mmCIF file of C-alpha atoms and ligand atoms in Angstrom:
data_model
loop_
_atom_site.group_PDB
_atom_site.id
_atom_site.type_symbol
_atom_site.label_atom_id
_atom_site.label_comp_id
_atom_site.label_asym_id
_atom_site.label_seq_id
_atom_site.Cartn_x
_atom_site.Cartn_y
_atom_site.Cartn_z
ATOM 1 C CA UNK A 315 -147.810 -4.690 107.165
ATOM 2 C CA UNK A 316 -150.874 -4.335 104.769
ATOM 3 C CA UNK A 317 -153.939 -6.371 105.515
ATOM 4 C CA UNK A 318 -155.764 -8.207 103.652
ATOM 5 C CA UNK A 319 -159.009 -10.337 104.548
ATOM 6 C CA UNK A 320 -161.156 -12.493 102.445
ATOM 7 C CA UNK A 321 -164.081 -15.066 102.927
ATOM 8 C CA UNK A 322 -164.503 -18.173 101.866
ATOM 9 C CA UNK A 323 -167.811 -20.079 101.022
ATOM 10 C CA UNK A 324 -167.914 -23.630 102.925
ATOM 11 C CA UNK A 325 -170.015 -25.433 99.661
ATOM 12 C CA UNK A 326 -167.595 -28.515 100.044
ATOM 13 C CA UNK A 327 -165.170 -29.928 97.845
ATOM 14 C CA UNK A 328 -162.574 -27.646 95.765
ATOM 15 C CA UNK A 329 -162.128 -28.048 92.304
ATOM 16 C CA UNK A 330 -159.058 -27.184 89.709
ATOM 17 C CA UNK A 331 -160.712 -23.837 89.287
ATOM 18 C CA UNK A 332 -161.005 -22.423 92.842
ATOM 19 C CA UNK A 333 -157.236 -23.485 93.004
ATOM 20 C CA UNK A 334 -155.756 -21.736 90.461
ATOM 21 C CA UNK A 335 -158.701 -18.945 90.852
ATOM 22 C CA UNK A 336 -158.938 -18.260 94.387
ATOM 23 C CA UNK A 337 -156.709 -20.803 96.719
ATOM 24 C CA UNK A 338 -153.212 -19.679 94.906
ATOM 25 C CA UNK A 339 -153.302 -16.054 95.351
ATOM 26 C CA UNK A 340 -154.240 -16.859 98.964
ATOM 27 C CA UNK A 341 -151.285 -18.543 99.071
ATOM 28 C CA UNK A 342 -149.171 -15.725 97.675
ATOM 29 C CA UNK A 343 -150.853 -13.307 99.493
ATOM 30 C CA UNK A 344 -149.976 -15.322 103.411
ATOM 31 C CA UNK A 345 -146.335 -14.068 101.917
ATOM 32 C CA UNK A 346 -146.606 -10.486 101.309
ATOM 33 C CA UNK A 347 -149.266 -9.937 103.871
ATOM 34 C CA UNK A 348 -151.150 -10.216 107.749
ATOM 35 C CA UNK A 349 -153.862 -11.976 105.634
ATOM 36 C CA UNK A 350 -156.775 -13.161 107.520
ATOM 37 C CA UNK A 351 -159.028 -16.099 105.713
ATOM 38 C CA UNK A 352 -162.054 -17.479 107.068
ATOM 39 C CA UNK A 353 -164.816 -20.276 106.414
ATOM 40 C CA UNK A 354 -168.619 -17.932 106.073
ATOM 41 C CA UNK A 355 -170.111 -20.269 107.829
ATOM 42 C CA UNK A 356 -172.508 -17.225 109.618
ATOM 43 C CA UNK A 357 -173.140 -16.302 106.253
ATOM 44 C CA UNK A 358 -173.804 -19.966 104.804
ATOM 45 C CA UNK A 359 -176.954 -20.124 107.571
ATOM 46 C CA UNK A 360 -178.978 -17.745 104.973
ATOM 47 C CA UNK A 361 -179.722 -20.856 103.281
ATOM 48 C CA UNK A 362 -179.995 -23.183 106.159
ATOM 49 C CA UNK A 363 -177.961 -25.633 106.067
ATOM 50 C CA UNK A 364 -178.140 -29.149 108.468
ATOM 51 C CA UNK A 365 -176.060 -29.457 111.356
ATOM 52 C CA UNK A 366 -174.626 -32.151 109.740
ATOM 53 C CA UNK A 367 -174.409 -30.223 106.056
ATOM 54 C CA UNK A 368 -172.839 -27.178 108.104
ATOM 55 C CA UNK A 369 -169.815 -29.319 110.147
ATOM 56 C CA UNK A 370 -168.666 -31.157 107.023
ATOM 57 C CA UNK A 371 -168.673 -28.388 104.230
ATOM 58 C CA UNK A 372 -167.131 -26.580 106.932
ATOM 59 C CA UNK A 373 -164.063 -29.631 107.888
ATOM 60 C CA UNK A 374 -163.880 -30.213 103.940
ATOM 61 C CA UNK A 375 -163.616 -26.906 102.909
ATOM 62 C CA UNK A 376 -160.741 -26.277 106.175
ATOM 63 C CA UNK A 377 -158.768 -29.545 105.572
ATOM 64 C CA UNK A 378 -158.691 -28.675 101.791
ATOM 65 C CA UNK A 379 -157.018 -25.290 102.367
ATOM 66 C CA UNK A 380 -154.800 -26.917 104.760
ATOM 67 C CA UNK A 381 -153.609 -29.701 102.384
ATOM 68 C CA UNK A 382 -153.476 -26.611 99.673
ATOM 69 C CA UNK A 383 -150.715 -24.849 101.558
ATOM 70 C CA UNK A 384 -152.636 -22.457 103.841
ATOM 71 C CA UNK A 385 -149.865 -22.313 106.422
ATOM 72 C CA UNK A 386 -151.585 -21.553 109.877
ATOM 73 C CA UNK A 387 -148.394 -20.019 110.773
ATOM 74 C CA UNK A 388 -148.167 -17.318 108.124
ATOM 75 C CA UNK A 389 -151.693 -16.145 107.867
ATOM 76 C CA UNK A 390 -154.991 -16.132 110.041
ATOM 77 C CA UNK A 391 -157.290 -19.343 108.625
ATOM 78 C CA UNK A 392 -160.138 -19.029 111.063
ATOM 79 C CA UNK A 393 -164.060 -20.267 111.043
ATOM 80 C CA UNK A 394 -166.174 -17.464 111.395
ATOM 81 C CA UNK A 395 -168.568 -18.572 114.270
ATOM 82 C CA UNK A 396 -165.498 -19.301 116.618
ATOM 83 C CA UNK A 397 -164.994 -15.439 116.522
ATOM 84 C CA UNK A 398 -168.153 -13.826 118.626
ATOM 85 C CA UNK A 399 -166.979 -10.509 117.964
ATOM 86 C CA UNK A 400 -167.814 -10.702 114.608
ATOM 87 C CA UNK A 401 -171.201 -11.021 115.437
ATOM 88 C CA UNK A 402 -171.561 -8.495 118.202
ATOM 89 C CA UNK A 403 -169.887 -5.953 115.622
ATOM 90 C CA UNK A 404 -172.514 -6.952 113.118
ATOM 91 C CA UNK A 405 -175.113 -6.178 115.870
ATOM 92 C CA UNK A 406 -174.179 -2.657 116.357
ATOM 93 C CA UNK A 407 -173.596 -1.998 112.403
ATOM 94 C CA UNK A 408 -177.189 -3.461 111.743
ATOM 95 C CA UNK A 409 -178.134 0.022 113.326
ATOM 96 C CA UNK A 410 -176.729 2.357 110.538
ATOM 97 C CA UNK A 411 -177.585 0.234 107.834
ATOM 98 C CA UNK A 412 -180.474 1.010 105.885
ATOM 99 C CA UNK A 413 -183.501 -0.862 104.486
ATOM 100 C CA UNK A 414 -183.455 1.238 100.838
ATOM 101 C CA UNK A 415 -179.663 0.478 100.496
ATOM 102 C CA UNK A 416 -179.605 -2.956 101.887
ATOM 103 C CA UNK A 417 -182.908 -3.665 99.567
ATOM 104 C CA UNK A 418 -180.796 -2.042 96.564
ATOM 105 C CA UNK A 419 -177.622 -4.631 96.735
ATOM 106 C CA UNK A 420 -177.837 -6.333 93.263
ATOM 107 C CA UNK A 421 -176.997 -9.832 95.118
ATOM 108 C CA UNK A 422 -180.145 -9.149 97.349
ATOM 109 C CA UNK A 423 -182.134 -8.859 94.594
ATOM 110 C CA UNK A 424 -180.480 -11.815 92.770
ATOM 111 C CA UNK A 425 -181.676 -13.969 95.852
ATOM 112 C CA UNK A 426 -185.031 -12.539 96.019
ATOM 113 C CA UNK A 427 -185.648 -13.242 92.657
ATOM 114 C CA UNK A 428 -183.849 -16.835 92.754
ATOM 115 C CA UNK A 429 -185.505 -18.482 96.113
ATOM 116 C CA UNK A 430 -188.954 -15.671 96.620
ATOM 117 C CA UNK A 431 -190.138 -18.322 99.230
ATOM 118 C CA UNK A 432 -186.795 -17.376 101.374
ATOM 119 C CA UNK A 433 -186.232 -13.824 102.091
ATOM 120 C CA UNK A 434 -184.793 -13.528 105.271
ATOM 121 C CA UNK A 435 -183.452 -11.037 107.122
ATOM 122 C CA UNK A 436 -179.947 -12.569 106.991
ATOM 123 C CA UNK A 437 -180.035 -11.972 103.660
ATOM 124 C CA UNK A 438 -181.161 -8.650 103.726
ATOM 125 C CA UNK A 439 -178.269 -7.933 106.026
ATOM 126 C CA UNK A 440 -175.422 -9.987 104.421
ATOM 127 C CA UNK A 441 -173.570 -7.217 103.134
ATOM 128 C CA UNK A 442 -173.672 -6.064 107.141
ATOM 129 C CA UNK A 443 -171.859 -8.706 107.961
ATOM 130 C CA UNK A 444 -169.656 -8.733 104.881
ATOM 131 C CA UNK A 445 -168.814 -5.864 105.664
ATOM 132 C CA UNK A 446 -168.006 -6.686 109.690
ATOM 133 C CA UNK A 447 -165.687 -9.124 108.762
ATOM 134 C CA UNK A 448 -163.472 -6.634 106.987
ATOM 135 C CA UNK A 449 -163.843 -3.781 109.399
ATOM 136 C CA UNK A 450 -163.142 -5.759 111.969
ATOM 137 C CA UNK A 451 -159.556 -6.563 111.268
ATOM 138 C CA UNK A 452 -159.471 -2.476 109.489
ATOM 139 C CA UNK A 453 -158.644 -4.685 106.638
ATOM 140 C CA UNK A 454 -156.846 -2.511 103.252
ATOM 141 C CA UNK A 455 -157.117 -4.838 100.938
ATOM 142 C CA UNK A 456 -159.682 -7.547 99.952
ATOM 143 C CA UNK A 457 -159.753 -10.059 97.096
ATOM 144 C CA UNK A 458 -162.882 -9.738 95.055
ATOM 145 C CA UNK A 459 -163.770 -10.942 91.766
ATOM 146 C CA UNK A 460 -166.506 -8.804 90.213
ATOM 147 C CA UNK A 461 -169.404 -10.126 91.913
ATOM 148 C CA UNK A 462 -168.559 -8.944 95.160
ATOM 149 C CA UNK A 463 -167.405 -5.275 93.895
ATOM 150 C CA UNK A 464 -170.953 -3.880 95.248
ATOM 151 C CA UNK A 465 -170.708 -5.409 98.470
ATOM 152 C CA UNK A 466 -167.097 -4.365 99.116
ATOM 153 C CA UNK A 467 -168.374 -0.664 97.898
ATOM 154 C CA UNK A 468 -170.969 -0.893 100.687
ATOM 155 C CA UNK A 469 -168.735 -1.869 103.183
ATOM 156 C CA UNK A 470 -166.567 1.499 102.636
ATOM 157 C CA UNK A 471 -169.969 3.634 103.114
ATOM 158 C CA UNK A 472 -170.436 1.798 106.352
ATOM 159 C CA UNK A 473 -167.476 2.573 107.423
ATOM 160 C CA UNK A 474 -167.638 6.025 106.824
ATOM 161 C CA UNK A 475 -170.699 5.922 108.107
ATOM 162 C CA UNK A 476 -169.527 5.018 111.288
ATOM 163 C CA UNK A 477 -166.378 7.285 111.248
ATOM 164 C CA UNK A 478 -168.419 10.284 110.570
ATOM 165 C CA UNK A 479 -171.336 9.489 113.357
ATOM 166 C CA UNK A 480 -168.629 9.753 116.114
ATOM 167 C CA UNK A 481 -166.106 11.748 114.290
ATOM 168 C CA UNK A 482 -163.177 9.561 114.257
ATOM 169 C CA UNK A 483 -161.016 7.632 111.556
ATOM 170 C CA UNK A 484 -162.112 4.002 113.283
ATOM 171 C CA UNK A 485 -162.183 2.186 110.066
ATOM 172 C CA UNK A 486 -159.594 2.677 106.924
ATOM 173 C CA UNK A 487 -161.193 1.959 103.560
ATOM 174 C CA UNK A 488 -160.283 -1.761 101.976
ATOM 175 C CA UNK A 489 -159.769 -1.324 98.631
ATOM 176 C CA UNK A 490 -160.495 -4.118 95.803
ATOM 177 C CA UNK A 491 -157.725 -6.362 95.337
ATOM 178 C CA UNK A 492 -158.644 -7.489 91.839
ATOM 179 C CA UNK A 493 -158.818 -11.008 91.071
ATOM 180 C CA UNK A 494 -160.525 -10.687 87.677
ATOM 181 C CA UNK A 495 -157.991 -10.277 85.071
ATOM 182 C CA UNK A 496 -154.890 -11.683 86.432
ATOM 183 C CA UNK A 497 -156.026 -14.994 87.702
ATOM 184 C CA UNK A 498 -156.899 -17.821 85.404
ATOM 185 C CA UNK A 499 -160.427 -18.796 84.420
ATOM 186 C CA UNK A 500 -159.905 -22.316 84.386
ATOM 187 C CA UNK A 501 -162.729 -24.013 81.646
ATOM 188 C CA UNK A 502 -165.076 -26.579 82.898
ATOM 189 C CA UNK A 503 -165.179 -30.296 80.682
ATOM 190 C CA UNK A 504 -168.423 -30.402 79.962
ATOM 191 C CA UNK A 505 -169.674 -26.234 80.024
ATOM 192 C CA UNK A 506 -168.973 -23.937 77.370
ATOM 193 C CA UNK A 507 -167.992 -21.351 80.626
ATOM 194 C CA UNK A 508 -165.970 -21.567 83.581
ATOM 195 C CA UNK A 509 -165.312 -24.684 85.879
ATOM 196 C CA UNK A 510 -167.995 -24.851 88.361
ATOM 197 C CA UNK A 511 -169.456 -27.139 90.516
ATOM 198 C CA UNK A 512 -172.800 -26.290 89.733
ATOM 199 C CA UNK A 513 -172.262 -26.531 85.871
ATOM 200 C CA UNK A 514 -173.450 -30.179 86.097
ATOM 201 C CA UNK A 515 -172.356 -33.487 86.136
ATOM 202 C CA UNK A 516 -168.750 -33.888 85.006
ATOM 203 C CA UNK A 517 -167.986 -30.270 84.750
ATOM 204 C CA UNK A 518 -165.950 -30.051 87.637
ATOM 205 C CA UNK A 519 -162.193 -31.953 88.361
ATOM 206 C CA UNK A 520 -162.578 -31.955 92.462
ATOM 207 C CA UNK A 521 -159.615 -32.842 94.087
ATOM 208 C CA UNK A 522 -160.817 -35.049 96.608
ATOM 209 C CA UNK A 523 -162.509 -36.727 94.274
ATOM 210 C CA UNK A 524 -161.549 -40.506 93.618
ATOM 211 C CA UNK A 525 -159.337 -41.132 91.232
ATOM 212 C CA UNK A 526 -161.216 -43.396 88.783
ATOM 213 C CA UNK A 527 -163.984 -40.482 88.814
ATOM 214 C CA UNK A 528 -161.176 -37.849 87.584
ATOM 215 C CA UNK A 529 -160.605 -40.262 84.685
ATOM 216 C CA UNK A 530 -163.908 -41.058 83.576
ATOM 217 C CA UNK A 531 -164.607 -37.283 83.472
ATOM 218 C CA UNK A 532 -161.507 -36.363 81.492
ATOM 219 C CA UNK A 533 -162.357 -39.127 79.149
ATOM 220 C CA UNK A 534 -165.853 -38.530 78.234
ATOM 221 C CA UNK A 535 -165.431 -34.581 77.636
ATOM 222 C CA UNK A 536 -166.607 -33.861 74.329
ATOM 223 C CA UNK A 537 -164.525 -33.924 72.040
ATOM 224 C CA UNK A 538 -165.006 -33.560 67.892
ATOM 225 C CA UNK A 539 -164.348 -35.375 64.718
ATOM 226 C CA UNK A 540 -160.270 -34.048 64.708
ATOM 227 C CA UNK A 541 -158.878 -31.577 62.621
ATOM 228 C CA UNK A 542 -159.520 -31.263 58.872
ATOM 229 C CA UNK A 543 -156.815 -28.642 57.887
ATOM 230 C CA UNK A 544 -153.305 -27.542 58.759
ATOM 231 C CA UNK A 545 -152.975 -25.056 61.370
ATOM 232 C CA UNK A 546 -156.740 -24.883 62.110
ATOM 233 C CA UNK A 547 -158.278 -22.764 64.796
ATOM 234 C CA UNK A 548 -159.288 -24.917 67.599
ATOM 235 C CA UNK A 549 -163.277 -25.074 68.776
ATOM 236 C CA UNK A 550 -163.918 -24.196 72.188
ATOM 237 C CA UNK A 551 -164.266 -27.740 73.276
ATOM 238 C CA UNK A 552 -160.772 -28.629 72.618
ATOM 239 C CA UNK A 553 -159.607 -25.165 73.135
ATOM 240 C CA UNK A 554 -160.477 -26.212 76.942
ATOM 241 C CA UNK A 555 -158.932 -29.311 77.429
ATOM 242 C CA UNK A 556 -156.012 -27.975 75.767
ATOM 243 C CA UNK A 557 -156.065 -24.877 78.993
ATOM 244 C CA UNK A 558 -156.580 -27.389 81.421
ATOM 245 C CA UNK A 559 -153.296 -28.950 79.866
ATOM 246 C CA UNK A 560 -151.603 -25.858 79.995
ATOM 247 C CA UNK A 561 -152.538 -25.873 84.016
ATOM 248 C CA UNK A 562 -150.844 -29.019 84.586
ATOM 249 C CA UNK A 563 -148.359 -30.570 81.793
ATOM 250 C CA UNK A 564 -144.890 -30.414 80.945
ATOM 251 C CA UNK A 565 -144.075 -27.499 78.083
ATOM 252 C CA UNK A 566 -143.053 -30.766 76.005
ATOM 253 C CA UNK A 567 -146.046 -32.597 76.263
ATOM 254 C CA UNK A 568 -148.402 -29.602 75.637
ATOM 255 C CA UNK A 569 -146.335 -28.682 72.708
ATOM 256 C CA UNK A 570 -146.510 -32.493 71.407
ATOM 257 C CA UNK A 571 -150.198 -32.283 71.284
ATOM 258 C CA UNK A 572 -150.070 -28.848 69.714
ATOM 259 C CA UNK A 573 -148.253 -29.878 67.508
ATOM 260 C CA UNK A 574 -150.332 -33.279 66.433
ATOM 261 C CA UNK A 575 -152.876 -31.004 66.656
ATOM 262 C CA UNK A 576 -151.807 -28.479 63.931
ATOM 263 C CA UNK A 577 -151.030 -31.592 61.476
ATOM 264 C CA UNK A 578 -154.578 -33.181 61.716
ATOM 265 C CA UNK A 579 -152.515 -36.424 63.541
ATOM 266 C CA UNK A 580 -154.091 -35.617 67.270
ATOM 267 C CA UNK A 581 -155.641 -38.589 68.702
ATOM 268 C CA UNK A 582 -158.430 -37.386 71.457
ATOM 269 C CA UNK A 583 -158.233 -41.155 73.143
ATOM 270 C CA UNK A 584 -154.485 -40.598 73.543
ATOM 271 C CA UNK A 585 -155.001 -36.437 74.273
ATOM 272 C CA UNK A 586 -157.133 -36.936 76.921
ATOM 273 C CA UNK A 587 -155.079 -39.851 78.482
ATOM 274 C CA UNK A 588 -152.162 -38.018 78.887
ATOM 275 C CA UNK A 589 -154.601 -34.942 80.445
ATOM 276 C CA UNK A 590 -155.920 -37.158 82.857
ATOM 277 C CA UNK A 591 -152.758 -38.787 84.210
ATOM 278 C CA UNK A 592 -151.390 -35.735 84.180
ATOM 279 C CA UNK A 593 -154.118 -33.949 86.270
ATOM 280 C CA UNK A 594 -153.848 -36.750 88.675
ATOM 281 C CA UNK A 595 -150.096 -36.417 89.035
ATOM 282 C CA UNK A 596 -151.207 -32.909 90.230
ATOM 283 C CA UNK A 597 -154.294 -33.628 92.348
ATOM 284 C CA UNK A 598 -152.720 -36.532 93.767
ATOM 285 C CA UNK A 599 -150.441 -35.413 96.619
ATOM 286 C CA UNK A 600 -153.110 -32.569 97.143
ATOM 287 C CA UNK A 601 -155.639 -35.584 97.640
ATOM 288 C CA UNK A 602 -153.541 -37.611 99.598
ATOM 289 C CA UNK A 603 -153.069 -34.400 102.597
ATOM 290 C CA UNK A 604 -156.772 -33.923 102.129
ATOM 291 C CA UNK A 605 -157.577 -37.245 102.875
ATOM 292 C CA UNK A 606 -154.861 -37.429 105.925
ATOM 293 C CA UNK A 607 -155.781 -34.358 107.590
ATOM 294 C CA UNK A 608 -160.020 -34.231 106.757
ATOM 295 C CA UNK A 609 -159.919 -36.976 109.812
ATOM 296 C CA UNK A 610 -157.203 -35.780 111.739
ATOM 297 C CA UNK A 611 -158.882 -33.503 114.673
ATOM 298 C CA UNK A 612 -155.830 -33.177 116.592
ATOM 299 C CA UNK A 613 -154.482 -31.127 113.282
ATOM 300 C CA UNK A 614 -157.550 -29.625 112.430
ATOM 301 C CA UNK A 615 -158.542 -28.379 115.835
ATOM 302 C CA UNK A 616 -154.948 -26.837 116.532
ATOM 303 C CA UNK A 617 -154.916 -25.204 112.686
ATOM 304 C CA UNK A 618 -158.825 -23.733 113.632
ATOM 305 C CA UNK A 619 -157.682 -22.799 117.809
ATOM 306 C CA UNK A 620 -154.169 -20.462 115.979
ATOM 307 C CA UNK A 621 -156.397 -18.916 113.117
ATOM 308 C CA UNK A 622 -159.209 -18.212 115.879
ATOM 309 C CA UNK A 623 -156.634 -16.877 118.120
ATOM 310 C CA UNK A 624 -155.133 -14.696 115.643
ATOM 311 C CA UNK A 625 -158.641 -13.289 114.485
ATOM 312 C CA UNK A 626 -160.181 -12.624 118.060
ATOM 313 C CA UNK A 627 -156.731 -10.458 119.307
ATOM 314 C CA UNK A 628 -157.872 -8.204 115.914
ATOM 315 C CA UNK A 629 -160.991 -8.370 116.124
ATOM 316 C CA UNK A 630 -161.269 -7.943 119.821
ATOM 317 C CA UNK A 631 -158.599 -4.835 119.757
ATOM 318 C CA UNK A 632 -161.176 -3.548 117.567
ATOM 319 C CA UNK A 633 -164.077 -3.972 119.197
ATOM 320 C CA UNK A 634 -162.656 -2.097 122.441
ATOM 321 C CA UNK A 635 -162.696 0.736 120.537
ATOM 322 C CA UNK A 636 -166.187 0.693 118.831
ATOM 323 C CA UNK A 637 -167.588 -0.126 122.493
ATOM 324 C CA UNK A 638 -166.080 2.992 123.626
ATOM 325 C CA UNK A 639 -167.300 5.014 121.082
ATOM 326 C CA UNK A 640 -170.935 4.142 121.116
ATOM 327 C CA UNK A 641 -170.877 4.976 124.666
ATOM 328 C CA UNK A 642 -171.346 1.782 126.559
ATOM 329 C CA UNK A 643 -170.316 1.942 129.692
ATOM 330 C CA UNK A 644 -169.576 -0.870 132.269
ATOM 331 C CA UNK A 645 -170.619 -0.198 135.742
ATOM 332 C CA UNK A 646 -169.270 -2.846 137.479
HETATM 333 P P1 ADP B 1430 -168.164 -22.470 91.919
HETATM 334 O O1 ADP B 1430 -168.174 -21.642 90.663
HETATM 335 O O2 ADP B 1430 -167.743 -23.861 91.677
HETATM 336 O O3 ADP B 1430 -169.472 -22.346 92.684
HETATM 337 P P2 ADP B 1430 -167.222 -20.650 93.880
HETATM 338 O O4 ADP B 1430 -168.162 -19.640 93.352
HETATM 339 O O5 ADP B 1430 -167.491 -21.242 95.222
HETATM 340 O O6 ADP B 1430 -167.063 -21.823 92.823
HETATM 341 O O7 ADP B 1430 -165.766 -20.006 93.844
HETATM 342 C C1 ADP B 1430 -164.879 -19.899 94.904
HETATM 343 C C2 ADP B 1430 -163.654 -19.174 94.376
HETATM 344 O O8 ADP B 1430 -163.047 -19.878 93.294
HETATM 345 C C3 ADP B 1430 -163.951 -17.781 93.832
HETATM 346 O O9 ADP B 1430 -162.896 -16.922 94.200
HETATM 347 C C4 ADP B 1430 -163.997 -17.983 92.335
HETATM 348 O O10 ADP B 1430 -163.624 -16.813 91.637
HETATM 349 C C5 ADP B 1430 -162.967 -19.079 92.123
HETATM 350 N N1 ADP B 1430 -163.332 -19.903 90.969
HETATM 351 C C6 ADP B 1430 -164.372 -20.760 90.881
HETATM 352 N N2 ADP B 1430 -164.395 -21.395 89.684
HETATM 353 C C7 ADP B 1430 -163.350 -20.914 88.977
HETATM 354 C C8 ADP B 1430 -162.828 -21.166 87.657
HETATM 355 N N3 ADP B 1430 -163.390 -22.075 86.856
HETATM 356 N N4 ADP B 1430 -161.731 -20.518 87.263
HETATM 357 C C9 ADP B 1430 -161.149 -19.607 88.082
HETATM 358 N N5 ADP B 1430 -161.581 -19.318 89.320
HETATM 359 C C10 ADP B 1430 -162.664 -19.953 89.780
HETATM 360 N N1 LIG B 1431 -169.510 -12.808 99.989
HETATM 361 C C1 LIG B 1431 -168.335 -13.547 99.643
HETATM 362 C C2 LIG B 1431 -168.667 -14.553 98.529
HETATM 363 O O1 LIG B 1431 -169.821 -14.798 98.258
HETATM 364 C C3 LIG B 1431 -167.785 -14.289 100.838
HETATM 365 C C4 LIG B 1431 -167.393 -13.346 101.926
HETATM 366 C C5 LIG B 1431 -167.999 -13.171 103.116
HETATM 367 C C6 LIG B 1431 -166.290 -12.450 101.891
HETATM 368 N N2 LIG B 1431 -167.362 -12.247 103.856
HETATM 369 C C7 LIG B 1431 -166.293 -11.776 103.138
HETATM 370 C C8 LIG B 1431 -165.292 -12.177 100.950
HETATM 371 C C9 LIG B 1431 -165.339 -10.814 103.431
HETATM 372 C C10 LIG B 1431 -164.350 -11.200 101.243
HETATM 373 C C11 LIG B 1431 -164.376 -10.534 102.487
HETATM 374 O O2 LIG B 1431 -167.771 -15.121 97.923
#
């Protein structure tokens, strides 16, 4: 079977758009394929997080894939610190990977220019340890929205790289498993651009947010003065809501407001009523499993112990053979 492996940032709570841009294809993909998925939380030290910070983006961020229908049965869900060969792998690649090209990566630069007072030499190497984290399980395919194109383009030269040094075909090539074009951009309430959690106060419907919040956000998104003429086109604002709609509603009810819409009769009190209640009939068993598993460490620990499991046999299997290859030896 073709494998696929992707990472996921531990920055907390999920919103509506990482669900139906990220979380659902993950869910396809534990279907169709030996998928490995695990929390960066190596990668998530370039910014230095507190212990404290680190363990509960990291139990969020695991309980909310959990409750989302990550089925530790079907695919790998692992935290990558609970995998040590992940990091002796990035040891060894650290060695063929090269200060021009690692200095090059747009994201580096990005970072550099964004926070000049914290260029470290994690982030130098990030795209090192991207990269060990697909090699490691000889990965074919991996989910990547444009942003990480570059990175995922570096990991195939360190691969070759690596296959060419000692003359072997260790690592196959991942290819990009597009996510842009296919997958919704869900629209935030409050930006004119995506959903995001950084877009600001009230941009962002979390789901294990409570309730009451969800409202008060969905009722305070700017709206207009209504519709002046038949059949109008519909602003962006309103455009939005009406997406978000289209994410969670009934055919009939999207097509009632559509419809009161078109005839200059829409009322935004009653538009964005229905939206919310409607988003909450969505979020809410989603929220309730969040809640119910977040404190459950019996769950938690056996859903982290099967992913890790799963991830060290690869990655382990893997490593045998790299050790091998670079010529260590052991004597005893
Ligand atoms: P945020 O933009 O809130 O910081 P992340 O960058 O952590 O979210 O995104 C995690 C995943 O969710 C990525 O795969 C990203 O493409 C997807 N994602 C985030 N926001 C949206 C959105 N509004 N619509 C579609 N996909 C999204
Ligand atoms: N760099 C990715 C991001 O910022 C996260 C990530 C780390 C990743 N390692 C990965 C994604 C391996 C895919 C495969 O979103």
């Amino acid at each position: 079977m073709e494998i696929v492996v992707s990472g996921i940032r531990p920055t907390g709570k999920l919103h509506l758009g990482n669900y139906f841009g990220a979380v659902k294809s993950f869910l396809q993909m534990q279907e169709n394929y030996q998928t490995y998925f695990f929390i960066a939380d190596i990668h998530s030290l370039t910014t230095h997080p507190t212990p404290a910070d680190l363990q509960g983006n990291v139990r969020q961020v695991l309980a909310e894939y959990l409750a989302m229908g990550l089925d530790p049965d079907k695919c790998a869900l692992f935290i990558q610190s609970d995998v040590p060969q992940i990091s002796e792998l990035y040891t060894y690649m650290n060695m063929n990977a090269y200060l021009g090209e690692l200095e090059r990566s747009a994201s580096f630069k990005d970072k550099v220019r964004a926070h000049p007072d914290n260029v470290n030499a994690g982030l130098l190497t990030y795209p090192v340890l991207m990269a060990v984290d697909i090699l490691i399980h000889k990965a074919d395919y991996v989910p990547v929205g444009k942003d990480q194109e570059q990175h995922l383009e570096m990991t195939r030269t360190f691969g070759r790289r690596f296959n060419n040094m000692y003359g072997v075909e260790c690592f196959p090539e991942p290819k990009a498993f597009s996510t842009t074009g296919e997958l919704i951009k869900v629209p935030g309430l409050t930006n004119q651009g995506k959903m995001s959690k950084s877009g600001g106060e009230g941009d962002a419907i979390f789901f294990d947010d409570e309730e009451e919040v969800t409202r008060k956000k969905i009722m305070r998104a700017v709206t207009d003065s209504g519709p002046t003429e038949l059949n109008q086109i519909k602003p962006e604002a309103i455009q939005n809501l009406f997406d978000i709609m289209k994410l969670v509603s009934t055919k009939d009810t999207i097509e009632h407001f559509d419809s009161l819409y078109n005839t200059c009769e829409i009322r935004y009190g009653d538009f964005k009523k229905q939206l919310a209640e409607d988003v909450l009939s969505f979020v809410r068993p989603i929220r309730e499993k969040i809640q119910s598993i977040k404190s459950d460490d019996t769950f938690l620990g056996k859903a982290a112990k099967t992913g890790a499991e799963k991830a060290i046999d690869s990655a382990e299997k893997t490593l045998r053979e790299v050790r091998e290859l670079i010529g260590f030896k052991r004597f005893y």
